[in-house]
Amino acid sequence: MKALGAAVFALVLAVLLSLSLGARQVPPDQLVGALVGTVTDRDVLDVVWSVRVPRTLLGVLAGAALGLSGALMQALTRNPLADPGVLGVSAGAAFAVVLAIGVAGVATPAGYVWFAFAGALVASVVVYGLAGLGRDGMSPVKLALAGVAVTFLLSSVTSAFVLVDPESLSRYRFWSAGSLSGGGAEALPQLVPFAVVGAALAVACGPALNSLALGDDVARGLGRRVGLVRLQGAAAVMLLTGVAVAAIGPVVFVGLVVPYLARYLAGRNGSEADQRLLLPLAALLGPCLLLAADVVGRIVAPPIEVQAGLLVAFIGGPFFVVLARRRRLAEL
């Protein structure tokens, strides 16, 4: 409970910083007044309610979805380097967005968000279909290999399409950087139901994931239906990652870094902690990382804003290298 309390405190702090910091600073008294309705300054109200609140809500939704899907994927595949992108979800969404912009002529995030979501789902289904081929059925290794293959294929096709269509290149370039200011907040009402269903599926997997950590044979001996658990987890990952990518673009490394932060917060033996604790922790810490990156991006080089996805990648790249070089990586 202490870990959850600390995560909730960190999330509240990140939300307050996101609402108050930026090109225009909003003092705490004015921020509270704008939220409760006691401030009449139209400029302050516009900054808080028209810009900061939608942007912060988008960061909370996308961060929670990426953090939760990352923790779930690492538990499902028993791969400490697993990231939602390994299933080809991000690549599928990006490819669908390019088609929406270049072929269908869709110009707003509220319009192409559905294409991104559909692309994420289709790519994930293809990956799981490929991983299930063969007499041995699906395995974590086959799943990862299928995801990498589909990701490279879709990324190559997307790059080729963008290069021959300058208009698509211009619009896609901003979306692919991963930004909370790209207009994705317009699609929040459409995305929230999918995120809720995905989160419910993920949390429901918690008890079964503890059994899977002991190995498939042990899990079956404990009465777990391993195939059904993986299918349920895959559906949750598809929904959560699809929602996040559709809203803010293919932000990388949030799903990799956040589960480690959750394990650290859970204690010294966090890698062996109850998944029923780690999953909520990841859902709370994901928005903290994404909102922190967004706030830093607003103030690091004013008046220019650096996209949150770029800053997360700047942090996650070295983090990934350090993890990959650890000799005891398999123990996680």
Short mmCIF file of N, CA, C and O in Angstrom, two decimals, residues 35-157:
data_model
loop_
_atom_site.label_atom_id
_atom_site.label_comp_id
_atom_site.label_asym_id
_atom_site.label_seq_id
_atom_site.Cartn_x
_atom_site.Cartn_y
_atom_site.Cartn_z
N LEU A 35 -9.47 26.23 -11.44
CA LEU A 35 -10.09 24.91 -11.35
C LEU A 35 -11.40 24.92 -10.59
O LEU A 35 -12.33 24.17 -10.92
N VAL A 36 -11.49 25.77 -9.56
CA VAL A 36 -12.71 25.80 -8.74
C VAL A 36 -13.68 26.89 -9.18
O VAL A 36 -14.81 26.96 -8.68
N GLY A 37 -13.25 27.75 -10.11
CA GLY A 37 -14.16 28.75 -10.66
C GLY A 37 -14.16 30.09 -9.97
O GLY A 37 -15.09 30.88 -10.17
N THR A 38 -13.14 30.40 -9.17
CA THR A 38 -13.10 31.69 -8.49
C THR A 38 -12.27 32.73 -9.23
O THR A 38 -12.27 33.90 -8.85
N VAL A 39 -11.55 32.33 -10.26
CA VAL A 39 -10.76 33.26 -11.06
C VAL A 39 -11.57 33.71 -12.27
O VAL A 39 -12.21 32.87 -12.94
N THR A 40 -11.56 35.01 -12.55
CA THR A 40 -12.33 35.54 -13.67
C THR A 40 -11.44 35.99 -14.82
O THR A 40 -11.96 36.40 -15.86
N ASP A 41 -10.12 35.92 -14.65
CA ASP A 41 -9.19 36.32 -15.71
C ASP A 41 -9.35 35.36 -16.90
O ASP A 41 -9.04 34.18 -16.81
N ARG A 42 -9.82 35.90 -18.01
CA ARG A 42 -10.11 35.07 -19.18
C ARG A 42 -8.86 34.40 -19.72
O ARG A 42 -8.91 33.25 -20.16
N ASP A 43 -7.71 35.07 -19.69
CA ASP A 43 -6.48 34.48 -20.20
C ASP A 43 -6.08 33.27 -19.38
O ASP A 43 -5.68 32.23 -19.93
N VAL A 44 -6.17 33.38 -18.07
CA VAL A 44 -5.83 32.25 -17.20
C VAL A 44 -6.78 31.09 -17.43
O VAL A 44 -6.36 29.93 -17.52
N LEU A 45 -8.06 31.38 -17.54
CA LEU A 45 -9.05 30.33 -17.76
C LEU A 45 -8.81 29.62 -19.09
O LEU A 45 -8.93 28.39 -19.18
N ASP A 46 -8.48 30.39 -20.12
CA ASP A 46 -8.22 29.78 -21.43
C ASP A 46 -6.99 28.88 -21.38
O ASP A 46 -6.99 27.77 -21.94
N VAL A 47 -5.92 29.34 -20.73
CA VAL A 47 -4.70 28.55 -20.65
C VAL A 47 -4.95 27.24 -19.91
O VAL A 47 -4.54 26.16 -20.34
N VAL A 48 -5.66 27.34 -18.78
CA VAL A 48 -5.87 26.15 -17.95
C VAL A 48 -6.85 25.19 -18.58
O VAL A 48 -6.56 23.99 -18.76
N TRP A 49 -8.03 25.68 -18.97
CA TRP A 49 -9.10 24.78 -19.40
C TRP A 49 -9.03 24.42 -20.89
O TRP A 49 -9.41 23.31 -21.28
N SER A 50 -8.55 25.33 -21.71
CA SER A 50 -8.52 25.06 -23.15
C SER A 50 -7.24 24.37 -23.60
O SER A 50 -7.24 23.68 -24.62
N VAL A 51 -6.15 24.56 -22.84
CA VAL A 51 -4.86 24.01 -23.27
C VAL A 51 -4.34 22.96 -22.28
O VAL A 51 -4.12 21.81 -22.64
N ARG A 52 -4.17 23.36 -21.04
CA ARG A 52 -3.48 22.49 -20.08
C ARG A 52 -4.31 21.29 -19.65
O ARG A 52 -3.79 20.17 -19.55
N VAL A 53 -5.58 21.48 -19.36
CA VAL A 53 -6.40 20.35 -18.88
C VAL A 53 -6.54 19.26 -19.95
O VAL A 53 -6.29 18.08 -19.65
N PRO A 54 -6.92 19.59 -21.19
CA PRO A 54 -6.98 18.52 -22.21
C PRO A 54 -5.63 17.84 -22.44
O PRO A 54 -5.57 16.62 -22.59
N ARG A 55 -4.56 18.63 -22.43
CA ARG A 55 -3.23 18.07 -22.65
C ARG A 55 -2.84 17.13 -21.50
O ARG A 55 -2.26 16.06 -21.73
N THR A 56 -3.16 17.52 -20.29
CA THR A 56 -2.84 16.68 -19.13
C THR A 56 -3.67 15.41 -19.13
O THR A 56 -3.15 14.32 -18.83
N LEU A 57 -4.94 15.51 -19.44
CA LEU A 57 -5.79 14.32 -19.50
C LEU A 57 -5.28 13.34 -20.57
O LEU A 57 -5.30 12.12 -20.37
N LEU A 58 -4.83 13.89 -21.68
CA LEU A 58 -4.28 13.05 -22.74
C LEU A 58 -3.02 12.33 -22.26
O LEU A 58 -2.82 11.14 -22.53
N GLY A 59 -2.18 13.05 -21.52
CA GLY A 59 -0.97 12.43 -20.98
C GLY A 59 -1.28 11.35 -19.97
O GLY A 59 -0.61 10.31 -19.94
N VAL A 60 -2.28 11.58 -19.14
CA VAL A 60 -2.67 10.56 -18.15
C VAL A 60 -3.19 9.31 -18.84
O VAL A 60 -2.81 8.18 -18.49
N LEU A 61 -4.05 9.50 -19.83
CA LEU A 61 -4.62 8.34 -20.53
C LEU A 61 -3.54 7.56 -21.28
O LEU A 61 -3.42 6.34 -21.12
N ALA A 62 -2.74 8.26 -22.08
CA ALA A 62 -1.73 7.58 -22.88
C ALA A 62 -0.64 6.97 -22.00
O ALA A 62 -0.18 5.85 -22.24
N GLY A 63 -0.21 7.69 -20.97
CA GLY A 63 0.83 7.18 -20.09
C GLY A 63 0.37 5.94 -19.34
O GLY A 63 1.13 4.96 -19.22
N ALA A 64 -0.84 5.97 -18.82
CA ALA A 64 -1.36 4.79 -18.11
C ALA A 64 -1.49 3.60 -19.04
O ALA A 64 -1.15 2.47 -18.67
N ALA A 65 -1.95 3.85 -20.26
CA ALA A 65 -2.11 2.75 -21.22
C ALA A 65 -0.76 2.14 -21.60
O ALA A 65 -0.60 0.91 -21.64
N LEU A 66 0.24 2.98 -21.84
CA LEU A 66 1.57 2.47 -22.22
C LEU A 66 2.25 1.76 -21.05
O LEU A 66 2.87 0.71 -21.23
N GLY A 67 2.16 2.33 -19.86
CA GLY A 67 2.78 1.70 -18.70
C GLY A 67 2.16 0.36 -18.38
O GLY A 67 2.86 -0.63 -18.12
N LEU A 68 0.84 0.31 -18.41
CA LEU A 68 0.14 -0.94 -18.10
C LEU A 68 0.39 -1.99 -19.17
O LEU A 68 0.63 -3.17 -18.85
N SER A 69 0.38 -1.60 -20.43
CA SER A 69 0.61 -2.58 -21.50
C SER A 69 2.04 -3.08 -21.47
O SER A 69 2.31 -4.26 -21.75
N GLY A 70 3.00 -2.22 -21.11
CA GLY A 70 4.39 -2.65 -21.01
C GLY A 70 4.59 -3.68 -19.91
O GLY A 70 5.26 -4.70 -20.10
N ALA A 71 4.03 -3.41 -18.73
CA ALA A 71 4.15 -4.35 -17.62
C ALA A 71 3.48 -5.67 -17.96
O ALA A 71 4.00 -6.75 -17.64
N LEU A 72 2.33 -5.60 -18.61
CA LEU A 72 1.62 -6.81 -18.99
C LEU A 72 2.41 -7.62 -20.01
O LEU A 72 2.50 -8.86 -19.92
N MET A 73 3.01 -6.94 -20.98
CA MET A 73 3.76 -7.64 -22.01
C MET A 73 5.01 -8.31 -21.43
O MET A 73 5.33 -9.46 -21.79
N GLN A 74 5.70 -7.64 -20.54
CA GLN A 74 6.88 -8.25 -19.93
C GLN A 74 6.51 -9.48 -19.12
O GLN A 74 7.26 -10.46 -19.08
N ALA A 75 5.36 -9.44 -18.47
CA ALA A 75 4.92 -10.60 -17.69
C ALA A 75 4.48 -11.74 -18.61
O ALA A 75 4.77 -12.91 -18.34
N LEU A 76 3.81 -11.41 -19.69
CA LEU A 76 3.31 -12.45 -20.60
C LEU A 76 4.45 -13.16 -21.32
O LEU A 76 4.42 -14.38 -21.47
N THR A 77 5.41 -12.40 -21.77
CA THR A 77 6.50 -12.98 -22.57
C THR A 77 7.69 -13.42 -21.71
O THR A 77 8.61 -14.07 -22.22
N ARG A 78 7.67 -13.05 -20.43
CA ARG A 78 8.79 -13.32 -19.53
C ARG A 78 10.09 -12.79 -20.14
O ARG A 78 11.15 -13.40 -20.04
N ASN A 79 9.96 -11.63 -20.78
CA ASN A 79 11.09 -10.97 -21.43
C ASN A 79 11.25 -9.59 -20.82
O ASN A 79 10.40 -8.71 -21.02
N PRO A 80 12.31 -9.34 -20.04
CA PRO A 80 12.48 -8.04 -19.36
C PRO A 80 12.75 -6.88 -20.30
O PRO A 80 12.73 -5.74 -19.87
N LEU A 81 13.01 -7.16 -21.57
CA LEU A 81 13.23 -6.09 -22.54
C LEU A 81 12.02 -5.88 -23.44
O LEU A 81 12.10 -5.13 -24.42
N ALA A 82 10.92 -6.54 -23.14
CA ALA A 82 9.74 -6.44 -23.99
C ALA A 82 9.13 -5.04 -23.87
O ALA A 82 9.12 -4.43 -22.81
N ASP A 83 8.63 -4.57 -24.98
CA ASP A 83 8.01 -3.26 -25.07
C ASP A 83 6.80 -3.42 -25.99
O ASP A 83 6.80 -4.28 -26.87
N PRO A 84 5.72 -2.65 -25.78
CA PRO A 84 4.55 -2.81 -26.66
C PRO A 84 4.87 -2.77 -28.14
O PRO A 84 4.17 -3.38 -28.93
N GLY A 85 5.92 -2.08 -28.52
CA GLY A 85 6.27 -2.02 -29.93
C GLY A 85 6.69 -3.36 -30.50
O GLY A 85 6.70 -3.55 -31.72
N VAL A 86 7.05 -4.32 -29.64
CA VAL A 86 7.52 -5.61 -30.13
C VAL A 86 6.41 -6.40 -30.80
O VAL A 86 6.66 -7.30 -31.60
N LEU A 87 5.17 -6.06 -30.51
CA LEU A 87 4.04 -6.75 -31.15
C LEU A 87 3.66 -6.14 -32.49
O LEU A 87 2.71 -6.58 -33.12
N GLY A 88 4.37 -5.11 -32.90
CA GLY A 88 4.04 -4.47 -34.16
C GLY A 88 2.90 -3.49 -34.06
O GLY A 88 2.41 -2.99 -35.08
N VAL A 89 2.44 -3.20 -32.83
CA VAL A 89 1.29 -2.32 -32.66
C VAL A 89 1.59 -0.91 -33.15
O VAL A 89 0.82 -0.31 -33.90
N SER A 90 2.73 -0.37 -32.72
CA SER A 90 3.09 0.99 -33.13
C SER A 90 3.29 1.08 -34.64
O SER A 90 2.85 2.04 -35.28
N ALA A 91 3.95 0.09 -35.21
CA ALA A 91 4.18 0.10 -36.65
C ALA A 91 2.88 0.00 -37.42
O ALA A 91 2.70 0.66 -38.46
N GLY A 92 1.96 -0.81 -36.95
CA GLY A 92 0.66 -0.94 -37.60
C GLY A 92 -0.13 0.35 -37.55
O GLY A 92 -0.76 0.76 -38.54
N ALA A 93 -0.10 1.02 -36.39
CA ALA A 93 -0.81 2.29 -36.26
C ALA A 93 -0.21 3.35 -37.16
O ALA A 93 -0.93 4.12 -37.81
N ALA A 94 1.12 3.42 -37.19
CA ALA A 94 1.78 4.42 -38.03
C ALA A 94 1.46 4.21 -39.51
O ALA A 94 1.19 5.16 -40.25
N PHE A 95 1.47 2.97 -39.94
CA PHE A 95 1.16 2.67 -41.34
C PHE A 95 -0.27 3.08 -41.68
O PHE A 95 -0.54 3.66 -42.74
N ALA A 96 -1.21 2.81 -40.76
CA ALA A 96 -2.60 3.16 -41.00
C ALA A 96 -2.79 4.67 -41.05
O ALA A 96 -3.59 5.18 -41.84
N VAL A 97 -2.06 5.40 -40.20
CA VAL A 97 -2.17 6.86 -40.20
C VAL A 97 -1.66 7.45 -41.52
O VAL A 97 -2.26 8.37 -42.08
N VAL A 98 -0.56 6.92 -42.01
CA VAL A 98 -0.03 7.40 -43.29
C VAL A 98 -1.04 7.15 -44.41
O VAL A 98 -1.27 8.01 -45.27
N LEU A 99 -1.67 5.99 -44.41
CA LEU A 99 -2.70 5.71 -45.42
C LEU A 99 -3.88 6.66 -45.27
O LEU A 99 -4.44 7.14 -46.26
N ALA A 100 -4.27 6.93 -44.02
CA ALA A 100 -5.40 7.83 -43.79
C ALA A 100 -5.12 9.22 -44.31
O ALA A 100 -5.98 9.87 -44.93
N ILE A 101 -3.90 9.71 -44.08
CA ILE A 101 -3.54 11.06 -44.50
C ILE A 101 -3.31 11.13 -46.01
O ILE A 101 -3.82 12.03 -46.68
N GLY A 102 -2.55 10.17 -46.53
CA GLY A 102 -2.16 10.24 -47.94
C GLY A 102 -3.21 9.74 -48.91
O GLY A 102 -3.29 10.24 -50.03
N VAL A 103 -4.01 8.76 -48.51
CA VAL A 103 -4.99 8.15 -49.43
C VAL A 103 -6.40 8.67 -49.16
O VAL A 103 -7.11 9.09 -50.07
N ALA A 104 -6.81 8.61 -47.88
CA ALA A 104 -8.18 9.01 -47.55
C ALA A 104 -8.33 10.51 -47.35
O ALA A 104 -9.45 11.01 -47.28
N GLY A 105 -7.20 11.23 -47.23
CA GLY A 105 -7.28 12.68 -47.08
C GLY A 105 -7.74 13.14 -45.72
O GLY A 105 -8.19 14.28 -45.57
N VAL A 106 -7.62 12.30 -44.71
CA VAL A 106 -8.02 12.69 -43.35
C VAL A 106 -6.99 13.66 -42.80
O VAL A 106 -5.79 13.42 -42.88
N ALA A 107 -7.46 14.77 -42.21
CA ALA A 107 -6.54 15.83 -41.80
C ALA A 107 -6.53 16.09 -40.30
O ALA A 107 -5.67 16.83 -39.82
N THR A 108 -7.44 15.52 -39.54
CA THR A 108 -7.52 15.82 -38.11
C THR A 108 -7.27 14.56 -37.28
O THR A 108 -7.59 13.45 -37.71
N PRO A 109 -6.69 14.73 -36.07
CA PRO A 109 -6.48 13.58 -35.20
C PRO A 109 -7.75 12.82 -34.87
O PRO A 109 -7.75 11.60 -34.78
N ALA A 110 -8.85 13.55 -34.70
CA ALA A 110 -10.11 12.88 -34.41
C ALA A 110 -10.55 11.99 -35.57
O ALA A 110 -11.30 11.03 -35.38
N GLY A 111 -10.07 12.29 -36.77
CA GLY A 111 -10.43 11.47 -37.92
C GLY A 111 -9.51 10.29 -38.10
O GLY A 111 -9.97 9.16 -38.29
N TYR A 112 -8.18 10.51 -38.02
CA TYR A 112 -7.28 9.39 -38.28
C TYR A 112 -6.99 8.54 -37.05
O TYR A 112 -6.28 7.55 -37.14
N VAL A 113 -7.55 8.93 -35.90
CA VAL A 113 -7.35 8.11 -34.71
C VAL A 113 -7.93 6.71 -34.89
O VAL A 113 -7.39 5.71 -34.42
N TRP A 114 -9.03 6.65 -35.65
CA TRP A 114 -9.65 5.34 -35.87
C TRP A 114 -8.81 4.49 -36.81
O TRP A 114 -8.75 3.27 -36.66
N PHE A 115 -8.17 5.11 -37.77
CA PHE A 115 -7.27 4.36 -38.65
C PHE A 115 -6.09 3.82 -37.85
O PHE A 115 -5.67 2.67 -38.05
N ALA A 116 -5.55 4.65 -36.97
CA ALA A 116 -4.42 4.20 -36.15
C ALA A 116 -4.82 3.04 -35.27
O ALA A 116 -4.08 2.06 -35.12
N PHE A 117 -5.99 3.13 -34.69
CA PHE A 117 -6.45 2.07 -33.80
C PHE A 117 -6.68 0.78 -34.58
O PHE A 117 -6.29 -0.32 -34.14
N ALA A 118 -7.28 0.90 -35.75
CA ALA A 118 -7.51 -0.29 -36.58
C ALA A 118 -6.20 -0.90 -37.04
O ALA A 118 -6.02 -2.13 -37.04
N GLY A 119 -5.24 -0.05 -37.42
CA GLY A 119 -3.94 -0.56 -37.83
C GLY A 119 -3.23 -1.29 -36.72
O GLY A 119 -2.59 -2.33 -36.94
N ALA A 120 -3.34 -0.77 -35.50
CA ALA A 120 -2.73 -1.43 -34.36
C ALA A 120 -3.34 -2.80 -34.11
O ALA A 120 -2.64 -3.79 -33.87
N LEU A 121 -4.64 -2.88 -34.21
CA LEU A 121 -5.32 -4.16 -33.98
C LEU A 121 -4.97 -5.19 -35.06
O LEU A 121 -4.67 -6.34 -34.76
N VAL A 122 -5.01 -4.75 -36.31
CA VAL A 122 -4.72 -5.69 -37.40
C VAL A 122 -3.29 -6.20 -37.32
O VAL A 122 -3.03 -7.40 -37.48
N ALA A 123 -2.34 -5.30 -37.05
CA ALA A 123 -0.94 -5.72 -36.95
C ALA A 123 -0.75 -6.72 -35.82
O ALA A 123 -0.02 -7.71 -35.96
N SER A 124 -1.41 -6.49 -34.70
CA SER A 124 -1.28 -7.40 -33.56
C SER A 124 -1.86 -8.77 -33.88
O SER A 124 -1.30 -9.80 -33.51
N VAL A 125 -3.01 -8.77 -34.55
CA VAL A 125 -3.63 -10.05 -34.93
C VAL A 125 -2.71 -10.83 -35.87
O VAL A 125 -2.54 -12.05 -35.74
N VAL A 126 -2.09 -10.14 -36.82
CA VAL A 126 -1.16 -10.79 -37.74
C VAL A 126 0.03 -11.38 -36.99
O VAL A 126 0.45 -12.52 -37.24
N VAL A 127 0.57 -10.62 -36.03
CA VAL A 127 1.71 -11.11 -35.25
C VAL A 127 1.33 -12.37 -34.49
O VAL A 127 2.08 -13.36 -34.49
N TYR A 128 0.20 -12.35 -33.83
CA TYR A 128 -0.20 -13.53 -33.06
C TYR A 128 -0.54 -14.70 -33.96
O TYR A 128 -0.31 -15.86 -33.60
N GLY A 129 -1.07 -14.40 -35.15
CA GLY A 129 -1.32 -15.48 -36.09
C GLY A 129 -0.04 -16.15 -36.56
O GLY A 129 0.06 -17.38 -36.63
N LEU A 130 0.97 -15.33 -36.87
CA LEU A 130 2.26 -15.88 -37.29
C LEU A 130 2.93 -16.64 -36.16
O LEU A 130 3.54 -17.69 -36.37
N ALA A 131 2.83 -16.12 -34.94
CA ALA A 131 3.48 -16.78 -33.80
C ALA A 131 2.82 -18.12 -33.48
O ALA A 131 3.46 -19.00 -32.90
N GLY A 132 1.55 -18.28 -33.86
CA GLY A 132 0.85 -19.53 -33.56
C GLY A 132 1.02 -20.60 -34.60
O GLY A 132 0.52 -21.72 -34.43
N LEU A 133 1.70 -20.28 -35.71
CA LEU A 133 1.90 -21.28 -36.76
C LEU A 133 2.88 -22.36 -36.29
O LEU A 133 3.77 -22.10 -35.47
N GLY A 134 2.72 -23.52 -36.84
CA GLY A 134 3.64 -24.60 -36.50
C GLY A 134 3.04 -25.58 -35.52
O GLY A 134 2.00 -25.33 -34.89
N ARG A 135 3.69 -26.69 -35.35
CA ARG A 135 3.16 -27.75 -34.51
C ARG A 135 3.33 -27.43 -33.03
O ARG A 135 2.58 -27.94 -32.19
N ASP A 136 4.31 -26.61 -32.68
CA ASP A 136 4.56 -26.32 -31.27
C ASP A 136 3.66 -25.23 -30.72
O ASP A 136 3.64 -25.00 -29.51
N GLY A 137 2.94 -24.56 -31.59
CA GLY A 137 2.08 -23.48 -31.13
C GLY A 137 2.86 -22.22 -30.77
O GLY A 137 4.03 -22.06 -31.11
N MET A 138 2.21 -21.34 -30.03
CA MET A 138 2.80 -20.05 -29.70
C MET A 138 3.76 -20.17 -28.52
O MET A 138 3.54 -20.95 -27.60
N SER A 139 4.84 -19.41 -28.57
CA SER A 139 5.79 -19.33 -27.47
C SER A 139 6.29 -17.89 -27.36
O SER A 139 6.17 -17.12 -28.32
N PRO A 140 6.84 -17.50 -26.21
CA PRO A 140 7.35 -16.12 -26.08
C PRO A 140 8.38 -15.76 -27.14
O PRO A 140 8.38 -14.64 -27.66
N VAL A 141 9.27 -16.70 -27.48
CA VAL A 141 10.30 -16.41 -28.47
C VAL A 141 9.69 -16.22 -29.85
O VAL A 141 10.02 -15.26 -30.58
N LYS A 142 8.77 -17.11 -30.25
CA LYS A 142 8.13 -16.98 -31.55
C LYS A 142 7.31 -15.69 -31.63
O LYS A 142 7.24 -15.04 -32.67
N LEU A 143 6.69 -15.32 -30.52
CA LEU A 143 5.90 -14.10 -30.49
C LEU A 143 6.78 -12.88 -30.72
O LEU A 143 6.45 -11.99 -31.50
N ALA A 144 7.92 -12.85 -30.05
CA ALA A 144 8.84 -11.71 -30.21
C ALA A 144 9.39 -11.65 -31.63
O ALA A 144 9.48 -10.57 -32.23
N LEU A 145 9.77 -12.80 -32.19
CA LEU A 145 10.32 -12.82 -33.55
C LEU A 145 9.28 -12.38 -34.57
O LEU A 145 9.58 -11.62 -35.50
N ALA A 146 8.05 -12.85 -34.40
CA ALA A 146 6.98 -12.45 -35.32
C ALA A 146 6.73 -10.94 -35.21
O ALA A 146 6.52 -10.26 -36.22
N GLY A 147 6.76 -10.41 -33.98
CA GLY A 147 6.55 -8.98 -33.80
C GLY A 147 7.63 -8.15 -34.45
O GLY A 147 7.35 -7.15 -35.11
N VAL A 148 8.88 -8.56 -34.30
CA VAL A 148 9.99 -7.83 -34.92
C VAL A 148 9.88 -7.87 -36.44
O VAL A 148 10.09 -6.86 -37.12
N ALA A 149 9.53 -9.03 -36.99
CA ALA A 149 9.42 -9.16 -38.45
C ALA A 149 8.32 -8.24 -38.99
O ALA A 149 8.54 -7.52 -39.98
N VAL A 150 7.16 -8.25 -38.36
CA VAL A 150 6.06 -7.41 -38.82
C VAL A 150 6.39 -5.93 -38.64
O VAL A 150 6.07 -5.10 -39.51
N THR A 151 7.06 -5.59 -37.56
CA THR A 151 7.44 -4.20 -37.32
C THR A 151 8.36 -3.68 -38.41
O THR A 151 8.16 -2.58 -38.95
N PHE A 152 9.39 -4.45 -38.74
CA PHE A 152 10.32 -4.02 -39.78
C PHE A 152 9.63 -3.92 -41.14
O PHE A 152 9.90 -3.00 -41.92
N LEU A 153 8.76 -4.86 -41.43
CA LEU A 153 8.07 -4.84 -42.71
C LEU A 153 7.18 -3.60 -42.83
O LEU A 153 7.26 -2.86 -43.83
N LEU A 154 6.36 -3.36 -41.82
CA LEU A 154 5.45 -2.21 -41.88
C LEU A 154 6.22 -0.89 -41.85
O LEU A 154 5.84 0.07 -42.52
N SER A 155 7.29 -0.83 -41.06
CA SER A 155 8.09 0.40 -41.01
C SER A 155 8.72 0.71 -42.36
O SER A 155 8.77 1.87 -42.78
N SER A 156 9.18 -0.32 -43.04
CA SER A 156 9.77 -0.11 -44.37
C SER A 156 8.75 0.39 -45.36
O SER A 156 9.00 1.34 -46.12
N VAL A 157 7.57 -0.22 -45.37
CA VAL A 157 6.51 0.20 -46.29
C VAL A 157 6.07 1.62 -45.96
O VAL A 157 5.83 2.45 -46.86
#
